[in-house]
Coordinates of C-alpha atoms in Angstrom, one line a residue:
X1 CA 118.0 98.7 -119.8
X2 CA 117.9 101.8 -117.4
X3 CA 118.6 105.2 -118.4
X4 CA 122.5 106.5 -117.8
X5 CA 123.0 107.8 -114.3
X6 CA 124.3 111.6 -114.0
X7 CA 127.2 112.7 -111.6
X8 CA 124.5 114.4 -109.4
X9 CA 122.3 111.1 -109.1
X10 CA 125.3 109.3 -108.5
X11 CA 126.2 112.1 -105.5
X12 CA 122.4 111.9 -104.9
X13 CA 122.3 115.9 -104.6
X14 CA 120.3 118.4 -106.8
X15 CA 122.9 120.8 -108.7
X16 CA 120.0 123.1 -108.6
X17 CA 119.1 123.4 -105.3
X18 CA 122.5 123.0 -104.4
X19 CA 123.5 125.9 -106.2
X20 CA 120.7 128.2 -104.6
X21 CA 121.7 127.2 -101.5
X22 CA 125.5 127.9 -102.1
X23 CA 124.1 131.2 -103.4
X24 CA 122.3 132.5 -100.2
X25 CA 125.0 130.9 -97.8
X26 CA 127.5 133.2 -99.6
X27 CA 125.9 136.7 -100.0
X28 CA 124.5 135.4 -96.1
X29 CA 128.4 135.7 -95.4
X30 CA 128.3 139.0 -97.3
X31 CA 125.6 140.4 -95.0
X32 CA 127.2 138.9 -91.1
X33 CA 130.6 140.6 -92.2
X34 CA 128.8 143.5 -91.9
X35 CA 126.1 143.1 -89.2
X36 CA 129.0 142.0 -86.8
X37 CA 130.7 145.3 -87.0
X38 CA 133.1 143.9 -90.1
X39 CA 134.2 140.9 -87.8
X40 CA 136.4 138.5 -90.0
X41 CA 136.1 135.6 -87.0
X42 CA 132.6 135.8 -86.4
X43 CA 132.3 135.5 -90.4
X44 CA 135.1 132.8 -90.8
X45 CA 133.3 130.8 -87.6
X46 CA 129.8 131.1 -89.5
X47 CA 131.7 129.9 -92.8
X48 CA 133.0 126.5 -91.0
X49 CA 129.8 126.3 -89.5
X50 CA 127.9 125.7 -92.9
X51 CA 130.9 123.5 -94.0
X52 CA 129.9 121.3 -91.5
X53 CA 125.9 121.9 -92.3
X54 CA 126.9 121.5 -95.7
X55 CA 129.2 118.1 -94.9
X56 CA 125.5 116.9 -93.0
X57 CA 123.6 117.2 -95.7
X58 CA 125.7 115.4 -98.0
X59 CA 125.8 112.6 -95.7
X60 CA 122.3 112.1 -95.3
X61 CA 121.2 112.4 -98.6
X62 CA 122.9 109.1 -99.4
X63 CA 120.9 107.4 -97.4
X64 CA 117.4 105.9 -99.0
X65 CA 114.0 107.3 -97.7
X66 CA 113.4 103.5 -96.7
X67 CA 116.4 104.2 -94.4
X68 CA 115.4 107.2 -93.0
X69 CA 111.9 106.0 -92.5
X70 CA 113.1 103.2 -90.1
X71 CA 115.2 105.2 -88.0
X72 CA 112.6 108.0 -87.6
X73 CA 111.5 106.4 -84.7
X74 CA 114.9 105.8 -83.1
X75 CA 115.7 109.5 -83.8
X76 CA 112.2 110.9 -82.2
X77 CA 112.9 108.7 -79.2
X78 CA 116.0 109.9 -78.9
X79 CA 115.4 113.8 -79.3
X80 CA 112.6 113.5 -76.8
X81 CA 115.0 111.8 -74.3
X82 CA 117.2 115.0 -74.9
X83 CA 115.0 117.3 -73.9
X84 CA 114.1 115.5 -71.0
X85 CA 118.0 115.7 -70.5
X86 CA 118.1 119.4 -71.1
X87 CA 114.8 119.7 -68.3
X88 CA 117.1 117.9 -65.7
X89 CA 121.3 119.2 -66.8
X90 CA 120.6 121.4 -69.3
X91 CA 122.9 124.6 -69.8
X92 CA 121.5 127.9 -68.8
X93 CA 122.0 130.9 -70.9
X94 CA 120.1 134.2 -71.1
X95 CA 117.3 132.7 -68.9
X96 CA 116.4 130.0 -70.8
X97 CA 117.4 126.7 -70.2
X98 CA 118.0 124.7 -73.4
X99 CA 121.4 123.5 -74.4
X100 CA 123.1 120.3 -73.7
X101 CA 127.0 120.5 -73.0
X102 CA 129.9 118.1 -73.2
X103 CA 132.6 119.4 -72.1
X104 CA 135.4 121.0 -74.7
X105 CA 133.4 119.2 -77.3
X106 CA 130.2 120.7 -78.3
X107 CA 127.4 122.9 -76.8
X108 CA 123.9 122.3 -78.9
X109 CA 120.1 123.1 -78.6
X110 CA 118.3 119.6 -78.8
X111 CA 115.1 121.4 -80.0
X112 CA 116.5 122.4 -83.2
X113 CA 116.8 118.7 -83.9
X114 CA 112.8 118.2 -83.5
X115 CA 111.9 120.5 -86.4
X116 CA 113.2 117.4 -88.4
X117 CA 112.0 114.5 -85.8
X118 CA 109.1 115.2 -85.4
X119 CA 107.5 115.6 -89.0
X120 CA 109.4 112.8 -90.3
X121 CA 107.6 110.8 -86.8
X122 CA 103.8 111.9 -87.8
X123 CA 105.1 111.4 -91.8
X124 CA 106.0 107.2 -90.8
X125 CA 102.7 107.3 -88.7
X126 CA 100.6 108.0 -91.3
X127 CA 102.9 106.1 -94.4
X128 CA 101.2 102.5 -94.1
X129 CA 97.5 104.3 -92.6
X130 CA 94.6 105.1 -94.8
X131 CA 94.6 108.8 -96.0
X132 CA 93.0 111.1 -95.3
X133 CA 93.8 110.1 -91.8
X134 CA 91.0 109.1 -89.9
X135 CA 89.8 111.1 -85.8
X136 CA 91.4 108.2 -84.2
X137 CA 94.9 108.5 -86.1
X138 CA 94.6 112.9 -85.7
X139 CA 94.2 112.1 -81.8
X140 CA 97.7 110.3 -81.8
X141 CA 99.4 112.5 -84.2
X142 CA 98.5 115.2 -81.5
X143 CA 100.1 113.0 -79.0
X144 CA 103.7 112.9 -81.0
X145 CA 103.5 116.7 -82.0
X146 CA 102.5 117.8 -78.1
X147 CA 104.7 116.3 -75.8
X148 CA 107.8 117.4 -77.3
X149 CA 106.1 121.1 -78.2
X150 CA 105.3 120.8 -74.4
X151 CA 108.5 120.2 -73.3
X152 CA 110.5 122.9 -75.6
X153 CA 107.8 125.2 -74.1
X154 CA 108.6 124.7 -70.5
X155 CA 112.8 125.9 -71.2
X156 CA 110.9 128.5 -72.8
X157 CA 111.5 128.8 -76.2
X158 CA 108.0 130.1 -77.7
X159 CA 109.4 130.2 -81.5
X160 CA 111.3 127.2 -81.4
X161 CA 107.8 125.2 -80.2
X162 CA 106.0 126.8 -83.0
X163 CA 107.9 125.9 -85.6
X164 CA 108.0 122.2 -84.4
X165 CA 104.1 122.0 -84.6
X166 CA 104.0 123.6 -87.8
X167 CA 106.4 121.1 -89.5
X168 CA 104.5 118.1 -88.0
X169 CA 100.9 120.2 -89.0
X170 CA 102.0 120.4 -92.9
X171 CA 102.4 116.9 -92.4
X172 CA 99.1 116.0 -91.7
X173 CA 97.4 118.6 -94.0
X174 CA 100.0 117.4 -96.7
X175 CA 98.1 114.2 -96.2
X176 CA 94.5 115.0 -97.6
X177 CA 92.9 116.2 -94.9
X178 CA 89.3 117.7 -95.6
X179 CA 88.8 121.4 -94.9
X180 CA 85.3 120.1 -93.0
X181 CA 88.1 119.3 -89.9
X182 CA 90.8 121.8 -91.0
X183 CA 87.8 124.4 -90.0
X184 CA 86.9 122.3 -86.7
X185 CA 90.5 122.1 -85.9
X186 CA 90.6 126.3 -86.9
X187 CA 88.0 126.8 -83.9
X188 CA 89.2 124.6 -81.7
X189 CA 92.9 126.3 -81.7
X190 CA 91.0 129.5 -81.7
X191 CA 89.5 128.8 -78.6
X192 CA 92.9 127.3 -76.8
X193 CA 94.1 130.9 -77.5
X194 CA 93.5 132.4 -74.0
X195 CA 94.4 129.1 -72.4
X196 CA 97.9 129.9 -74.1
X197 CA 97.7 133.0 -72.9
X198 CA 98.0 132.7 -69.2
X199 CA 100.4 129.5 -69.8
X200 CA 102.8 132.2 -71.6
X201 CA 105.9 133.7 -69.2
X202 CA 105.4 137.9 -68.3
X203 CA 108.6 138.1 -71.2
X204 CA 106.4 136.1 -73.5
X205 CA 103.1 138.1 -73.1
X206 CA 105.4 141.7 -73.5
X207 CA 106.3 140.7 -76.7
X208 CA 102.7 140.2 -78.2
X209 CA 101.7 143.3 -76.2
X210 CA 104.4 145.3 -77.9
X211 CA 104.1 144.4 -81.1
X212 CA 100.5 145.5 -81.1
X213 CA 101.6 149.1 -79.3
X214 CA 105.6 149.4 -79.4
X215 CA 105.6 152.7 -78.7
X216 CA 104.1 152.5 -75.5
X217 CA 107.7 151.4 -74.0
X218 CA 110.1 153.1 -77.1
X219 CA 113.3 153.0 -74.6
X220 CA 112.4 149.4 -72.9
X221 CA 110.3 146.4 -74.6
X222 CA 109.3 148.8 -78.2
X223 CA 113.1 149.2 -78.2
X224 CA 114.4 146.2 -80.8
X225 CA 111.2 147.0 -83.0
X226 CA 111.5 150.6 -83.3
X227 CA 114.7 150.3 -84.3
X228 CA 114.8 147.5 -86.6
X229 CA 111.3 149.5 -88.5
X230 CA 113.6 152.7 -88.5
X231 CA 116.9 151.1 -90.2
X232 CA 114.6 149.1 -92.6
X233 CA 112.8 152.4 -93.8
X234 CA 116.1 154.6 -93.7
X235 CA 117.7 152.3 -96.2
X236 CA 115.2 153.4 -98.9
X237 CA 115.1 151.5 -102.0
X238 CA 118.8 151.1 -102.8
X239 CA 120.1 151.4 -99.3
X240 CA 122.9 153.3 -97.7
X241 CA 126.0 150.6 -98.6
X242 CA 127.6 147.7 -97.2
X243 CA 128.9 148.5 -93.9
X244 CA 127.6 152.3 -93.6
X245 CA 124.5 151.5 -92.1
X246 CA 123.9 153.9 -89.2
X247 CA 121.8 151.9 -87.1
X248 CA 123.5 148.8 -87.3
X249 CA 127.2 150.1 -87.4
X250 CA 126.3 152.1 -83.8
X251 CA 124.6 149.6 -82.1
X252 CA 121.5 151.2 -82.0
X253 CA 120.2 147.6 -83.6
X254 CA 120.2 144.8 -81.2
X255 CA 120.3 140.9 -81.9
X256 CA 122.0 142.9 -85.3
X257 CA 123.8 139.7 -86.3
X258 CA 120.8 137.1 -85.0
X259 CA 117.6 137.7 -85.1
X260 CA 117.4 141.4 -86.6
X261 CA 120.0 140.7 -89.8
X262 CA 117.3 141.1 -91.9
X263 CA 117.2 144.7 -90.6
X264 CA 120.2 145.2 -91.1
X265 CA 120.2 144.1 -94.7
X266 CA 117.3 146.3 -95.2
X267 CA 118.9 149.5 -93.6
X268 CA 122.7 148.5 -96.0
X269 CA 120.8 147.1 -99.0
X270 CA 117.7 148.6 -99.3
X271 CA 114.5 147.6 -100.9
X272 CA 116.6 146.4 -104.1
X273 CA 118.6 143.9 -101.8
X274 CA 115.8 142.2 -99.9
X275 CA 113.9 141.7 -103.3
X276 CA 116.7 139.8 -104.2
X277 CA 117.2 137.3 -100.7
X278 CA 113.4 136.9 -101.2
X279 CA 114.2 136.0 -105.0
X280 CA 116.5 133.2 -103.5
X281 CA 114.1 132.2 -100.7
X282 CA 110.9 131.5 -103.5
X283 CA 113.5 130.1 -105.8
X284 CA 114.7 127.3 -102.9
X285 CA 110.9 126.7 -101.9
X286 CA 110.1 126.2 -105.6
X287 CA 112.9 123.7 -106.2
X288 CA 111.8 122.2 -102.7
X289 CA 108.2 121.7 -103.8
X290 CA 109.0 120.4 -107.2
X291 CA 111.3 117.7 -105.4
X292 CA 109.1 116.9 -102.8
X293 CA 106.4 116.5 -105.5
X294 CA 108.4 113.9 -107.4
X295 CA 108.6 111.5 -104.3
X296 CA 107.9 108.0 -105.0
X297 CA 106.1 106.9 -101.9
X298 CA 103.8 109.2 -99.4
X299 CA 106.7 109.2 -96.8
X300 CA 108.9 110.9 -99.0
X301 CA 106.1 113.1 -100.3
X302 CA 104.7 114.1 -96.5
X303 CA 108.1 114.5 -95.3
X304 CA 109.5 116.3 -98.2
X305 CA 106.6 118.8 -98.6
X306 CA 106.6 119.8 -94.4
X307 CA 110.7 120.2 -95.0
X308 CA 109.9 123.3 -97.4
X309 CA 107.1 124.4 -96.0
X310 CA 108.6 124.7 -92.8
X311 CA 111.7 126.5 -94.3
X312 CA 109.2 128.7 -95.9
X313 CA 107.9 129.8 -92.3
X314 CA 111.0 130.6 -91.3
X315 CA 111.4 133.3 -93.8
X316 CA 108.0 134.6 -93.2
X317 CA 108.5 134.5 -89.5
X318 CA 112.1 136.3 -89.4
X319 CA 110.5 138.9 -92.5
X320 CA 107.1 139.6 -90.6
X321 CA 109.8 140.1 -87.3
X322 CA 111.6 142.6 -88.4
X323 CA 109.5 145.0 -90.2
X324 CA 106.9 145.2 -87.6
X325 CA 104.1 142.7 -88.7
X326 CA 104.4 140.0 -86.2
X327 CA 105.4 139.2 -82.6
X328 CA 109.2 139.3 -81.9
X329 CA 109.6 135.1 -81.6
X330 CA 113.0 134.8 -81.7
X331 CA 113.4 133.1 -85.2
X332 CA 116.6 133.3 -87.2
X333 CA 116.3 134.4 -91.3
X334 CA 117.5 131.1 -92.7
X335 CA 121.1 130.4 -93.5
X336 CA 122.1 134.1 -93.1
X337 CA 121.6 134.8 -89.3
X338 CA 124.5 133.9 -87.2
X339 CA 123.9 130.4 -85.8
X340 CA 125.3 126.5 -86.1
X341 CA 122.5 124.3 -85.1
X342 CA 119.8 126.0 -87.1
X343 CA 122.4 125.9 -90.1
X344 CA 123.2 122.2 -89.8
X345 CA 119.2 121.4 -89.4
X346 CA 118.3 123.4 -92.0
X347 CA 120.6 121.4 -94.5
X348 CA 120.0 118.1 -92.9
X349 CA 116.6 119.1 -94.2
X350 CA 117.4 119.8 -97.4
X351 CA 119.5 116.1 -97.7
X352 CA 116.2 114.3 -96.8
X353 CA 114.8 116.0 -99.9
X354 CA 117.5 115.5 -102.2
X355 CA 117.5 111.5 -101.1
X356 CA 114.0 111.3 -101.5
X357 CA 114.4 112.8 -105.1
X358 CA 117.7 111.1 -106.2
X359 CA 116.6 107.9 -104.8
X360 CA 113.5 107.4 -106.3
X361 CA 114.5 105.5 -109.3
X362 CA 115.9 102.9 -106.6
X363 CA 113.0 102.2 -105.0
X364 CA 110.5 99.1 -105.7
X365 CA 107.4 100.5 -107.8

């Protein structure tokens, strides 16, 4: 006779995870109210957006992995198909060209929804394949990670590409591959580096050039990381309060309740503050990994492991950003930067997990 099934199993959500990711959403909320110049309806708008992230996630996590596994390809073909949409009628904004529209219904970013599609497309190649995956199977796992990464490249949207190939990448290192062709695979991305390089936009090749010298244009390109270095470093280990940050509160930040909130909580919180987001960023990828390690089949595994992973390079991204120590890529700090789609993706993320470790007791040994 089975074992008694909790509440939680029933639900098919982790209480633990949950209640990390209920954590960071909230003292997120904290940190917007301030970065948006103490805006209650930018806050309030942000807070319905993670009910309906939150609402996502709890739907998809009742579905089985076996589910989810056949309509990976369905939902692959279909995100590609979007982006071809957004290449054809997609909404311009800011110079980019990479939102889809229906009229007083929704505007969304059909990228967004590949950081999920894609993985979970190289995770069901490989499922049924001998592992570690052989040259032949590598060749067309690069051919579902690049034409999509190709595509969200041409709108352009450099961070948003990235992060795409390296959710579908943990995939295929999560599946045993030898460090004999990691290495080869090393060089040969090496030496595609100057290829990239003249296939990048002027904007794109600004941004690398002044992150390695930004003062060389303080009042033009060095601008957003001067700034963002200076109200990180004026906040000083316990910072200067919520709301009384000088840099952010004058608009001397830019992007202050996007891309650069992390400034901002550096500048308001201090050193003390960030130690404790990046507390509640290692404690989500730990519960993550642990989950993801107590999948029952390799689909659920493969999948699982690239969700965290992926969630992990987010943090490091939006972190290395800010203070200085990478390339400005445009990549929001998870679940506290203002945003919907990344919000809802994010959590749909963390539903496949919680299925694939709820559901595992269900599944035919």
């Amino acid at each position: 006779m089975g074992r008694k099934r909790s509440l939680w199993s029933r639900l098919h959500l982790d209480p633990w995870l949950l209640l990390l990711l209920l954590s960071l959403m909230g003292a997120g909320l904290v940190v917007l109210y301030s970065a948006s110049g103490m805006s209650l309806a930018v806050t309030l708008g942000q807070a319905s957006r993670f009910g309906v992230a939150l609402l996502a996630m709890f739907v998809i996590a009742q579905f089985a992995p076996d589910t989810l596994y056949r309509w990976t390809p369905l939902a692959y073909c279909l995100g590609v198909a979007m982006l071809l949409a957004v290449e054809i009628m997609g909404d311009i904004g800011m110079g980019a060209q990479r939102w889809l529209e229906i009229p007083g219904l929704l505007r969304f970013q059909p990228s967004e929804l590949m950081k999920l599609a894609v993985p979970m497309m190289v995770a069901a190649y490989l499922y049924k394949r001998p592992l570690p995956p052989s040259m032949r199977d590598l060749l067309v796992c690069a051919l579902i990670i690049g034409v999509p990464v190709m595509m969200i490249m041409r709108q352009p949207d450099l961070g948003t590409s990235l992060l795409v190939a390296c959710a579908a990448v943990f995939v295929i290192l999560l599946a045993g591959l030898s460090w004999r062709v990691i290495g080869l695979l090393a060089v040969l991305l090496a030496s595609a580096l100057p290829l990239l390089w003249f296939n990048m936009h002027e904007y794109q090749r600004q941004r690398v050039l002044t992150f390695l010298n930004p003062e060389s244009d303080p009042l033009g390109a060095g601008w957003n990381i001067i700034q963002s270095k200076t109200a990180i470093g004026s906040g000083g280990v316990f910072g200067k309060g919520w709301g009384l940050g000088t840099q952010s509160q004058l608009e001397f930040l830019p992007e202050r309740h996007t891309d650069f909130i992390g400034a901002v909580l550096g500048e308001e919180w201090g050193l003390v503050g960030m130690l404790v987001f990046l507390a509640l960023y290692v404690l989500i990828v730990g519960r993550g990994l642990f989950l993801a390690n107590t999948a029952q089949d390799t689909y659920g595994r493969l999948v699982g492991g690239s969700i965290v992973l992926t969630f992990f390079i987010y943090v490091f991204v939006n972190i290395g950003m800010v203070s200085g120590i990478l390339p400005v890529v445009g990549v929001p700090l998870p679940l506290v930067s203002f945003g919907g789609t990344s919000s809802v993706t994010l959590l749909v993320g963390f539903g496949i997990l919680m299925s694939v470790h709820t559901h595992r007791r269900l599944l035919p040994r």
